[in-house]
PDB file of C-alpha atoms in Angstrom:
ATOM      1  CA  MET B   1       0.025  -0.090   0.135  1.00  0.00           C
ATOM      2  CA  SER B   2       8.147   2.591  -7.266  1.00  0.00           C
ATOM      3  CA  LEU B   3      10.369   4.753  -6.861  1.00  0.00           C
ATOM      4  CA  LEU B   4       9.064   8.327  -6.530  1.00  0.00           C
ATOM      5  CA  LEU B   5       9.780  10.407  -3.704  1.00  0.00           C
ATOM      6  CA  LEU B   6       6.337  11.863  -2.044  1.00  0.00           C
ATOM      7  CA  ALA B   7       7.164  15.406  -0.480  1.00  0.00           C
ATOM      8  CA  ALA B   8       3.858  16.262   1.115  1.00  0.00           C
ATOM      9  CA  ALA B   9       1.295  13.966   1.100  1.00  0.00           C
ATOM     10  CA  ALA B  10       2.015  12.328   4.509  1.00  0.00           C
ATOM     11  CA  PRO B  11      -0.220  14.467   7.122  1.00  0.00           C
ATOM     12  CA  LEU B  12      -3.472  13.573   6.297  1.00  0.00           C
ATOM     13  CA  MET B  13      -6.526  14.420   7.892  1.00  0.00           C
ATOM     14  CA  LEU B  14      -9.896  12.422   7.729  1.00  0.00           C
ATOM     15  CA  GLY B  15     -12.864  14.657   6.818  1.00  0.00           C
ATOM     16  CA  SER B  16     -16.593  14.213   6.796  1.00  0.00           C
ATOM     17  CA  CYS B  17     -16.352  14.429   2.984  1.00  0.00           C
ATOM     18  CA  GLY B  18     -13.132  11.991   2.769  1.00  0.00           C
ATOM     19  CA  VAL B  19      -9.522  12.648   3.206  1.00  0.00           C
ATOM     20  CA  VAL B  20      -7.945  15.457   1.838  1.00  0.00           C
ATOM     21  CA  ALA B  21      -4.476  16.860   2.130  1.00  0.00           C
ATOM     22  CA  GLU B  22      -4.191  19.163   5.818  1.00  0.00           C
ATOM     23  CA  LEU B  23      -1.238  20.705   3.955  1.00  0.00           C
ATOM     24  CA  PRO B  24      -1.909  23.019   1.169  1.00  0.00           C
ATOM     25  CA  THR B  25      -0.078  21.285  -1.545  1.00  0.00           C
ATOM     26  CA  THR B  26       0.070  17.479  -2.028  1.00  0.00           C
ATOM     27  CA  SER B  27       3.087  17.040  -4.158  1.00  0.00           C
ATOM     28  CA  MET B  28       4.615  14.340  -6.059  1.00  0.00           C
ATOM     29  CA  PRO B  29       7.769  14.502  -8.212  1.00  0.00           C
ATOM     30  CA  ASN B  30       7.507  15.896 -11.806  1.00  0.00           C
ATOM     31  CA  SER B  31       8.313  12.745 -12.804  1.00  0.00           C
ATOM     32  CA  PHE B  32       5.058  10.354 -12.658  1.00  0.00           C
ATOM     33  CA  SER B  33       5.272   7.658 -15.230  1.00  0.00           C
ATOM     34  CA  GLY B  34       5.958   5.177 -13.520  1.00  0.00           C
ATOM     35  CA  SER B  35       6.103   2.473 -15.654  1.00  0.00           C
ATOM     36  CA  ALA B  36       8.723  -0.003 -14.794  1.00  0.00           C
ATOM     37  CA  SER B  37       9.914  -0.689 -11.168  1.00  0.00           C
ATOM     38  CA  ALA B  38      13.589  -1.021  -9.997  1.00  0.00           C
ATOM     39  CA  GLU B  39      13.951  -3.990 -11.833  1.00  0.00           C
ATOM     40  CA  GLY B  40      12.938  -2.679 -15.183  1.00  0.00           C
ATOM     41  CA  ARG B  41       9.767  -4.765 -15.266  1.00  0.00           C
ATOM     42  CA  PRO B  42       5.752  -3.197 -15.009  1.00  0.00           C
ATOM     43  CA  MET B  43       4.853  -2.485 -11.203  1.00  0.00           C
ATOM     44  CA  ALA B  44       1.063  -3.427 -12.068  1.00  0.00           C
ATOM     45  CA  VAL B  45      -1.012  -4.366 -15.726  1.00  0.00           C
ATOM     46  CA  SER B  46      -4.930  -4.243 -16.207  1.00  0.00           C
ATOM     47  CA  ALA B  47      -7.170  -4.180 -12.884  1.00  0.00           C
ATOM     48  CA  PRO B  48      -8.672  -7.289 -11.657  1.00  0.00           C
ATOM     49  CA  ALA B  49     -11.987  -7.896 -13.476  1.00  0.00           C
ATOM     50  CA  GLU B  50     -14.663  -4.671 -12.636  1.00  0.00           C
ATOM     51  CA  ALA B  51     -17.395  -6.960 -12.356  1.00  0.00           C
ATOM     52  CA  THR B  52     -19.418  -8.490  -9.411  1.00  0.00           C
ATOM     53  CA  ALA B  53     -21.956 -10.504  -8.669  1.00  0.00           C
ATOM     54  CA  SER B  54     -24.660  -8.186  -7.000  1.00  0.00           C
ATOM     55  CA  LYS B  55     -25.406  -4.981  -8.440  1.00  0.00           C
ATOM     56  CA  VAL B  56     -26.088  -3.225  -4.681  1.00  0.00           C
ATOM     57  CA  VAL B  57     -22.177  -2.115  -4.888  1.00  0.00           C
ATOM     58  CA  MET B  58     -20.191  -0.082  -7.488  1.00  0.00           C
ATOM     59  CA  PRO B  59     -16.655   0.002  -7.906  1.00  0.00           C
ATOM     60  CA  VAL B  60     -14.348   3.335  -6.853  1.00  0.00           C
ATOM     61  CA  TYR B  61     -10.856   3.654  -7.055  1.00  0.00           C
ATOM     62  CA  TRP B  62      -8.602   5.583  -4.279  1.00  0.00           C
ATOM     63  CA  LEU B  63      -5.544   6.539  -4.208  1.00  0.00           C
ATOM     64  CA  GLY B  64      -2.762   4.923  -1.471  1.00  0.00           C
ATOM     65  CA  LEU B  65       1.008   5.088  -0.272  1.00  0.00           C
ATOM     66  CA  ASN B  66       2.997   2.297  -1.531  1.00  0.00           C
ATOM     67  CA  GLU B  67       6.531   2.397  -0.257  1.00  0.00           C
ATOM     68  CA  SER B  68       7.116   6.048  -1.472  1.00  0.00           C
ATOM     69  CA  ASP B  69       5.063   6.288  -4.255  1.00  0.00           C
ATOM     70  CA  VAL B  70       1.405   6.536  -4.689  1.00  0.00           C
ATOM     71  CA  GLN B  71      -0.616   4.270  -6.858  1.00  0.00           C
ATOM     72  CA  LEU B  72      -4.400   3.174  -7.149  1.00  0.00           C
ATOM     73  CA  TYR B  73      -6.315   0.832  -5.248  1.00  0.00           C
ATOM     74  CA  ARG B  74      -9.802  -0.216  -5.201  1.00  0.00           C
ATOM     75  CA  GLU B  75     -12.714  -0.480  -3.145  1.00  0.00           C
ATOM     76  CA  PHE B  76     -16.735  -1.651  -4.070  1.00  0.00           C
ATOM     77  CA  LEU B  77     -19.482   0.907  -1.591  1.00  0.00           C
ATOM     78  CA  PRO B  78     -22.732   0.604  -1.358  1.00  0.00           C
ATOM     79  CA  SER B  79     -24.760   1.824  -4.212  1.00  0.00           C
ATOM     80  CA  ASP B  80     -28.191   3.534  -4.317  1.00  0.00           C
ATOM     81  CA  ASN B  81     -29.405   2.558  -8.233  1.00  0.00           C
ATOM     82  CA  LEU B  82     -30.284   6.257  -8.732  1.00  0.00           C
ATOM     83  CA  GLY B  83     -29.849   5.599 -12.912  1.00  0.00           C
ATOM     84  CA  ASP B  84     -26.579   6.457 -13.765  1.00  0.00           C
ATOM     85  CA  PRO B  85     -24.341   4.501 -11.991  1.00  0.00           C
ATOM     86  CA  ILE B  86     -20.933   5.727 -13.629  1.00  0.00           C
ATOM     87  CA  GLY B  87     -21.856   9.017 -12.156  1.00  0.00           C
ATOM     88  CA  GLU B  88     -22.859   7.766  -8.844  1.00  0.00           C
ATOM     89  CA  ALA B  89     -19.557   6.073  -8.586  1.00  0.00           C
ATOM     90  CA  VAL B  90     -17.298   8.943  -9.152  1.00  0.00           C
ATOM     91  CA  ARG B  91     -19.439  11.178  -6.824  1.00  0.00           C
ATOM     92  CA  ALA B  92     -18.640   9.193  -4.296  1.00  0.00           C
ATOM     93  CA  MET B  93     -14.987   8.892  -5.016  1.00  0.00           C
ATOM     94  CA  THR B  94     -15.123  12.900  -4.532  1.00  0.00           C
ATOM     95  CA  VAL B  95     -17.442  12.785  -0.817  1.00  0.00           C
ATOM     96  CA  GLU B  96     -17.036   9.075   0.341  1.00  0.00           C
ATOM     97  CA  THR B  97     -14.647   8.408   3.331  1.00  0.00           C
ATOM     98  CA  PRO B  98     -12.265   5.248   1.528  1.00  0.00           C
ATOM     99  CA  ARG B  99     -12.918   1.925   4.172  1.00  0.00           C
ATOM    100  CA  ASP B 100      -9.619   1.313   4.319  1.00  0.00           C
ATOM    101  CA  GLY B 101      -7.988   4.286   6.660  1.00  0.00           C
ATOM    102  CA  ASP B 102      -4.583   3.592   4.627  1.00  0.00           C
ATOM    103  CA  TYR B 103      -6.306   5.523   1.029  1.00  0.00           C
ATOM    104  CA  PHE B 104      -6.911   8.748   0.592  1.00  0.00           C
ATOM    105  CA  THR B 105      -8.949  10.615  -1.894  1.00  0.00           C
ATOM    106  CA  PRO B 106      -7.360  14.535  -3.354  1.00  0.00           C
ATOM    107  CA  TRP B 107     -11.001  15.597  -4.585  1.00  0.00           C
ATOM    108  CA  HIS B 108     -13.143  17.966  -3.203  1.00  0.00           C
ATOM    109  CA  PRO B 109     -16.766  17.364  -2.997  1.00  0.00           C
ATOM    110  CA  ALA B 110     -18.312  17.720  -6.059  1.00  0.00           C
ATOM    111  CA  SER B 111     -22.046  19.027  -5.977  1.00  0.00           C
ATOM    112  CA  ASN B 112     -23.064  17.137  -9.629  1.00  0.00           C
ATOM    113  CA  VAL B 113     -21.698  14.509 -11.275  1.00  0.00           C
ATOM    114  CA  THR B 114     -23.811  13.458 -14.412  1.00  0.00           C
ATOM    115  CA  ALA B 115     -22.315  10.633 -17.226  1.00  0.00           C
ATOM    116  CA  SER B 116     -22.924   8.851 -20.356  1.00  0.00           C
ATOM    117  CA  ILE B 117     -22.250   5.979 -22.170  1.00  0.00           C
ATOM    118  CA  SER B 118     -21.567   5.698 -26.233  1.00  0.00           C
ATOM    119  CA  SER B 119     -22.033   2.418 -28.521  1.00  0.00           C
ATOM    120  CA  LYS B 120     -18.278   2.506 -28.796  1.00  0.00           C
ATOM    121  CA  ASN B 121     -17.254   2.945 -24.952  1.00  0.00           C
ATOM    122  CA  VAL B 122     -16.665   6.620 -24.975  1.00  0.00           C
ATOM    123  CA  ILE B 123     -17.770   7.619 -21.568  1.00  0.00           C
ATOM    124  CA  THR B 124     -18.630  11.612 -21.163  1.00  0.00           C
ATOM    125  CA  VAL B 125     -18.148  12.500 -17.492  1.00  0.00           C
ATOM    126  CA  ASP B 126     -19.486  16.364 -16.796  1.00  0.00           C
ATOM    127  CA  ILE B 127     -18.288  17.409 -13.141  1.00  0.00           C
ATOM    128  CA  THR B 128     -18.806  20.363 -11.533  1.00  0.00           C
ATOM    129  CA  SER B 129     -15.415  22.430 -11.044  1.00  0.00           C
ATOM    130  CA  ASP B 130     -15.931  22.755  -7.282  1.00  0.00           C
ATOM    131  CA  ALA B 131     -14.549  19.391  -7.370  1.00  0.00           C
ATOM    132  CA  PHE B 132     -10.911  20.616  -8.526  1.00  0.00           C
ATOM    133  CA  LYS B 133     -10.288  23.078  -5.330  1.00  0.00           C
ATOM    134  CA  ALA B 134      -6.962  20.775  -4.164  1.00  0.00           C
ATOM    135  CA  SER B 135      -3.693  22.639  -5.091  1.00  0.00           C
ATOM    136  CA  LEU B 136      -1.563  19.642  -6.392  1.00  0.00           C
ATOM    137  CA  ASP B 137       1.597  18.728  -7.924  1.00  0.00           C
ATOM    138  CA  ALA B 138       1.963  17.376 -11.629  1.00  0.00           C
ATOM    139  CA  GLY B 139       2.552  13.878 -10.405  1.00  0.00           C
ATOM    140  CA  MET B 140      -0.193  14.034  -7.942  1.00  0.00           C
ATOM    141  CA  ALA B 141      -2.563  15.662 -10.427  1.00  0.00           C
ATOM    142  CA  HIS B 142      -1.972  12.862 -12.846  1.00  0.00           C
ATOM    143  CA  ARG B 143      -3.098  10.398 -10.273  1.00  0.00           C
ATOM    144  CA  ALA B 144      -6.250  11.959  -9.710  1.00  0.00           C
ATOM    145  CA  VAL B 145      -7.673  12.317 -13.204  1.00  0.00           C
ATOM    146  CA  GLN B 146      -6.593   8.642 -13.412  1.00  0.00           C
ATOM    147  CA  GLN B 147      -8.655   8.053 -10.037  1.00  0.00           C
ATOM    148  CA  LEU B 148     -11.618   9.554 -12.380  1.00  0.00           C
ATOM    149  CA  VAL B 149     -10.903   7.692 -15.048  1.00  0.00           C
ATOM    150  CA  TYR B 150     -10.511   4.061 -13.382  1.00  0.00           C
ATOM    151  CA  THR B 151     -14.008   4.736 -11.261  1.00  0.00           C
ATOM    152  CA  ALA B 152     -15.855   5.111 -14.750  1.00  0.00           C
ATOM    153  CA  THR B 153     -14.395   2.916 -16.597  1.00  0.00           C
ATOM    154  CA  ALA B 154     -14.529   0.301 -13.410  1.00  0.00           C
ATOM    155  CA  ALA B 155     -18.221   1.433 -12.901  1.00  0.00           C
ATOM    156  CA  ALA B 156     -19.457   1.141 -16.659  1.00  0.00           C
ATOM    157  CA  ALA B 157     -18.099  -2.455 -16.329  1.00  0.00           C
ATOM    158  CA  ASN B 158     -19.656  -3.290 -13.403  1.00  0.00           C
ATOM    159  CA  ALA B 159     -23.319  -1.801 -14.832  1.00  0.00           C
ATOM    160  CA  GLY B 160     -23.062  -3.654 -18.009  1.00  0.00           C
ATOM    161  CA  LEU B 161     -22.714  -0.753 -19.765  1.00  0.00           C
ATOM    162  CA  THR B 162     -20.097  -1.820 -22.462  1.00  0.00           C
ATOM    163  CA  THR B 163     -19.895  -3.104 -25.501  1.00  0.00           C
ATOM    164  CA  ALA B 164     -17.381  -6.017 -26.365  1.00  0.00           C
ATOM    165  CA  GLY B 165     -14.798  -4.914 -29.177  1.00  0.00           C
ATOM    166  CA  PHE B 166     -14.171  -1.386 -27.915  1.00  0.00           C
ATOM    167  CA  SER B 167     -11.504  -0.134 -25.503  1.00  0.00           C
ATOM    168  CA  ALA B 168     -12.788   2.399 -22.439  1.00  0.00           C
ATOM    169  CA  SER B 169     -11.746   5.475 -22.769  1.00  0.00           C
ATOM    170  CA  VAL B 170     -13.082   8.549 -20.510  1.00  0.00           C
ATOM    171  CA  VAL B 171     -14.333  12.081 -21.670  1.00  0.00           C
ATOM    172  CA  VAL B 172     -14.327  14.817 -18.892  1.00  0.00           C
ATOM    173  CA  LEU B 173     -16.281  17.848 -18.894  1.00  0.00           C
ATOM    174  CA  VAL B 174     -16.071  20.473 -16.124  1.00  0.00           C
ATOM    175  CA  ASP B 175     -19.034  22.510 -15.841  1.00  0.00           C
ATOM    176  CA  GLY B 176     -20.570  21.347 -19.467  1.00  0.00           C
ATOM    177  CA  LYS B 177     -17.199  22.645 -21.153  1.00  0.00           C
ATOM    178  CA  ALA B 178     -13.946  20.355 -22.638  1.00  0.00           C
ATOM    179  CA  GLY B 179     -10.623  21.894 -22.981  1.00  0.00           C
ATOM    180  CA  TYR B 180     -10.309  22.532 -18.457  1.00  0.00           C
ATOM    181  CA  GLN B 181      -6.469  22.242 -17.066  1.00  0.00           C
ATOM    182  CA  ALA B 182      -7.434  19.721 -14.367  1.00  0.00           C
ATOM    183  CA  PHE B 183      -5.489  21.145 -10.722  1.00  0.00           C
ATOM    184  CA  GLY B 184      -3.539  23.297 -12.894  1.00  0.00           C
ATOM    185  CA  HIS B 185      -1.704  20.761 -14.568  1.00  0.00           C
ATOM    186  CA  GLU B 186      -3.903  17.920 -16.249  1.00  0.00           C
ATOM    187  CA  SER B 187      -5.589  18.715 -19.632  1.00  0.00           C
ATOM    188  CA  LEU B 188      -9.146  17.183 -20.480  1.00  0.00           C
ATOM    189  CA  GLU B 189      -8.975  18.186 -24.131  1.00  0.00           C
ATOM    190  CA  GLN B 190      -8.897  14.783 -25.385  1.00  0.00           C
ATOM    191  CA  PRO B 191     -10.501  11.797 -24.214  1.00  0.00           C
ATOM    192  CA  LEU B 192      -8.532   9.520 -21.727  1.00  0.00           C
ATOM    193  CA  VAL B 193      -7.574   6.197 -21.218  1.00  0.00           C
ATOM    194  CA  ARG B 194      -6.419   4.258 -18.482  1.00  0.00           C
ATOM    195  CA  ASP B 195      -2.676   4.631 -17.254  1.00  0.00           C
ATOM    196  CA  ALA B 196      -1.432   0.951 -16.737  1.00  0.00           C
ATOM    197  CA  SER B 197       0.989   1.980 -14.615  1.00  0.00           C
ATOM    198  CA  LEU B 198      -0.710   3.137 -11.818  1.00  0.00           C
ATOM    199  CA  PRO B 199      -2.680   0.116 -10.017  1.00  0.00           C
ATOM    200  CA  ALA B 200      -1.100  -1.306  -7.191  1.00  0.00           C
ATOM    201  CA  PRO B 201       0.708  -4.288  -7.455  1.00  0.00           C
ATOM    202  CA  ILE B 202      -0.684  -5.960  -4.282  1.00  0.00           C
ATOM    203  CA  TRP B 203      -4.480  -5.599  -4.024  1.00  0.00           C
ATOM    204  CA  ILE B 204      -6.638  -7.358  -1.305  1.00  0.00           C
ATOM    205  CA  ILE B 205     -10.144  -7.753  -2.971  1.00  0.00           C
ATOM    206  CA  THR B 206     -11.949  -9.964  -0.333  1.00  0.00           C
ATOM    207  CA  PRO B 207     -12.727  -9.407   1.749  1.00  0.00           C
ATOM    208  CA  GLN B 208     -12.871  -5.426   2.502  1.00  0.00           C
ATOM    209  CA  GLU B 209     -11.504  -3.412   5.535  1.00  0.00           C
ATOM    210  CA  GLY B 210     -13.910  -3.864   8.170  1.00  0.00           C
ATOM    211  CA  GLU B 211     -15.830  -6.346   7.582  1.00  0.00           C
ATOM    212  CA  ALA B 212     -17.446  -9.053   9.362  1.00  0.00           C
ATOM    213  CA  THR B 213     -16.476 -12.604   8.278  1.00  0.00           C
ATOM    214  CA  GLU B 214     -16.946 -16.113   9.496  1.00  0.00           C
ATOM    215  CA  THR B 215     -14.462 -18.401  10.755  1.00  0.00           C
ATOM    216  CA  SER B 216     -13.772 -19.865   7.550  1.00  0.00           C
ATOM    217  CA  LEU B 217     -12.518 -17.665   5.226  1.00  0.00           C
ATOM    218  CA  THR B 218     -10.666 -16.879   1.703  1.00  0.00           C
ATOM    219  CA  ILE B 219      -8.275 -14.118   1.456  1.00  0.00           C
ATOM    220  CA  SER B 220      -8.523 -13.160  -2.598  1.00  0.00           C
ATOM    221  CA  GLY B 221      -6.958 -10.667  -4.636  1.00  0.00           C
ATOM    222  CA  SER B 222      -4.128  -9.938  -7.422  1.00  0.00           C
ATOM    223  CA  ALA B 223      -0.578  -9.213  -7.089  1.00  0.00           C
ATOM    224  CA  VAL B 224       2.158  -8.893  -9.570  1.00  0.00           C
ATOM    225  CA  VAL B 225       4.449 -11.633 -10.127  1.00  0.00           C
ATOM    226  CA  ARG B 226       8.005 -10.398  -8.972  1.00  0.00           C
ATOM    227  CA  ASP B 227      11.796 -11.951  -7.916  1.00  0.00           C
ATOM    228  CA  GLU B 228      10.095 -11.664  -4.003  1.00  0.00           C
ATOM    229  CA  GLN B 229       8.151 -14.363  -3.321  1.00  0.00           C
ATOM    230  CA  LEU B 230       4.538 -13.268  -2.570  1.00  0.00           C
ATOM    231  CA  SER B 231       3.317 -14.258   1.265  1.00  0.00           C
ATOM    232  CA  TRP B 232       0.237 -14.174   3.390  1.00  0.00           C
ATOM    233  CA  SER B 233       0.061 -13.049   6.985  1.00  0.00           C
ATOM    234  CA  VAL B 234      -2.742 -13.044   9.795  1.00  0.00           C
ATOM    235  CA  GLU B 235      -1.992 -11.417  13.236  1.00  0.00           C
ATOM    236  CA  PRO B 236      -4.148 -10.763  15.943  1.00  0.00           C
ATOM    237  CA  ILE B 237      -4.977  -7.287  17.237  1.00  0.00           C
ATOM    238  CA  THR B 238      -4.662  -6.195  20.400  1.00  0.00           C
ATOM    239  CA  ASN B 239      -5.650  -2.603  21.922  1.00  0.00           C
ATOM    240  CA  GLY B 240      -6.003  -1.793  18.465  1.00  0.00           C
ATOM    241  CA  ARG B 241      -2.244  -2.612  17.025  1.00  0.00           C
ATOM    242  CA  PRO B 242      -1.511  -5.879  15.189  1.00  0.00           C
ATOM    243  CA  GLU B 243       0.789  -8.244  17.309  1.00  0.00           C
ATOM    244  CA  THR B 244       4.065  -9.498  15.681  1.00  0.00           C
ATOM    245  CA  THR B 245       3.677 -12.696  15.936  1.00  0.00           C
ATOM    246  CA  PRO B 246       1.396 -14.163  12.978  1.00  0.00           C
ATOM    247  CA  VAL B 247      -1.748 -16.855  13.754  1.00  0.00           C
ATOM    248  CA  ALA B 248      -1.174 -18.009  10.722  1.00  0.00           C
ATOM    249  CA  SER B 249       1.186 -17.266   7.231  1.00  0.00           C
ATOM    250  CA  GLY B 250       1.828 -18.646   3.979  1.00  0.00           C
ATOM    251  CA  THR B 251       3.220 -18.230   0.042  1.00  0.00           C
ATOM    252  CA  ILE B 252       1.442 -17.498  -2.725  1.00  0.00           C
ATOM    253  CA  ARG B 253       1.838 -18.798  -5.722  1.00  0.00           C
ATOM    254  CA  LEU B 254       0.997 -16.791  -8.907  1.00  0.00           C
ATOM    255  CA  ASP B 255       0.245 -18.565 -11.847  1.00  0.00           C
ATOM    256  CA  ALA B 256       1.493 -15.940 -14.243  1.00  0.00           C
ATOM    257  CA  SER B 257       5.093 -14.735 -15.796  1.00  0.00           C
ATOM    258  CA  ALA B 258       7.181 -12.144 -14.508  1.00  0.00           C
ATOM    259  CA  GLY B 259       5.700  -8.665 -14.505  1.00  0.00           C
ATOM    260  CA  GLU B 260       2.259 -10.228 -15.370  1.00  0.00           C
ATOM    261  CA  THR B 261      -0.682  -9.632 -12.932  1.00  0.00           C
ATOM    262  CA  ALA B 262      -2.808 -13.356 -11.437  1.00  0.00           C
ATOM    263  CA  LEU B 263      -4.968 -13.941  -9.305  1.00  0.00           C
ATOM    264  CA  PHE B 264      -5.133 -15.632  -5.680  1.00  0.00           C
ATOM    265  CA  ASP B 265      -7.368 -17.352  -3.113  1.00  0.00           C
ATOM    266  CA  VAL B 266      -6.109 -18.192   0.127  1.00  0.00           C
ATOM    267  CA  PRO B 267      -8.319 -20.769   2.484  1.00  0.00           C
ATOM    268  CA  VAL B 268      -8.074 -19.740   6.360  1.00  0.00           C
ATOM    269  CA  LYS B 269      -9.586 -20.814   8.885  1.00  0.00           C
ATOM    270  CA  LEU B 270      -9.278 -18.682  12.494  1.00  0.00           C
ATOM    271  CA  GLU B 271     -10.745 -17.750  15.864  1.00  0.00           C
ATOM    272  CA  PRO B 272     -13.589 -15.272  16.498  1.00  0.00           C
ATOM    273  CA  GLY B 273     -11.293 -12.154  17.013  1.00  0.00           C
ATOM    274  CA  GLU B 274      -9.560  -9.174  15.096  1.00  0.00           C
ATOM    275  CA  TYR B 275      -7.338  -9.496  12.937  1.00  0.00           C
ATOM    276  CA  SER B 276      -5.525  -7.491  10.160  1.00  0.00           C
ATOM    277  CA  LEU B 277      -4.285  -9.204   6.871  1.00  0.00           C
ATOM    278  CA  ARG B 278      -1.004  -8.552   4.865  1.00  0.00           C
ATOM    279  CA  VAL B 279      -0.305  -9.997   1.701  1.00  0.00           C
ATOM    280  CA  PHE B 280       3.004  -8.429   0.465  1.00  0.00           C
ATOM    281  CA  HIS B 281       6.433  -9.403  -1.780  1.00  0.00           C
ATOM    282  CA  GLY B 282       9.618 -10.293   0.109  1.00  0.00           C
ATOM    283  CA  GLU B 283      10.294  -8.807   3.418  1.00  0.00           C
ATOM    284  CA  GLY B 284       7.041  -6.274   3.058  1.00  0.00           C
ATOM    285  CA  ALA B 285       7.601  -4.165   0.001  1.00  0.00           C
ATOM    286  CA  ASN B 286       4.060  -3.721  -2.109  1.00  0.00           C
ATOM    287  CA  GLU B 287       2.209  -4.523   1.166  1.00  0.00           C
ATOM    288  CA  ASP B 288      -2.165  -4.361   0.997  1.00  0.00           C
ATOM    289  CA  SER B 289      -3.893  -5.265   4.293  1.00  0.00           C
ATOM    290  CA  LYS B 290      -7.071  -5.255   5.524  1.00  0.00           C
ATOM    291  CA  ARG B 291      -8.894  -5.118   9.270  1.00  0.00           C
ATOM    292  CA  ILE B 292     -11.214  -7.678   9.448  1.00  0.00           C
ATOM    293  CA  THR B 293     -13.785  -9.025  12.803  1.00  0.00           C
ATOM    294  CA  VAL B 294     -14.139 -13.135  13.013  1.00  0.00           C
ATOM    295  CA  TYR B 295     -17.150 -14.210  14.313  1.00  0.00           C
TER     296      TYR B 295
END
């Protein structure tokens, strides 16, 4: 939860409308391509499947600090099924608080978001300019815009609105007009596509943060295949903090080539209590974690 230096994103505070930077500027280096790791291989490729079995939830992407980079993570939030699943998800991205406290959003609440999609998967999102109040540098501005692109395209796929055979792209209008300069850095003149380097290299997809589960559960997620071993660990939480000694742990074998992303499932049986689930490369790099309650 890559190799860029985060200058001023550490001090964060929770608010009723999500997580915003406590400092007036949230900064990253101007070089933000993030297309390769130190080993010259992609840190992440395509995100896991967006569709779910239930339409009462919607996919929303957040930003999270992973080592010294800021990358994309996804959660599923409850949906009110208002008839505009793309607009609903994008607005939730600006007004809701991530379930996982390790995630944040630099967006301010948008007073209105609407969306439509063409038969060739061109998504048009019209968002109000009040969502762009944050002062971001180029690196964070790029990530914030990609957060919107990922959320919009995921919501379209989850709602079954995309047409097979066409790649999805997003046209962003601000107050009904094209050509806005998002956060002073990102041009919204042309259709936008996903930057495949930005999803985090490890995701725990289920269980989600704060979920209650039975004693027999499965940790499911995705990870990029790297030279370091992929491992998992479950630590009991005592007095609000994970203990240092795990009650269960192991390694994960991924069915993919180096640099590719693969899904994984780890069955675990736990006693009732509160736990921290972790999946990580090597000695703890590229970690994602979730806190759950077992009943």
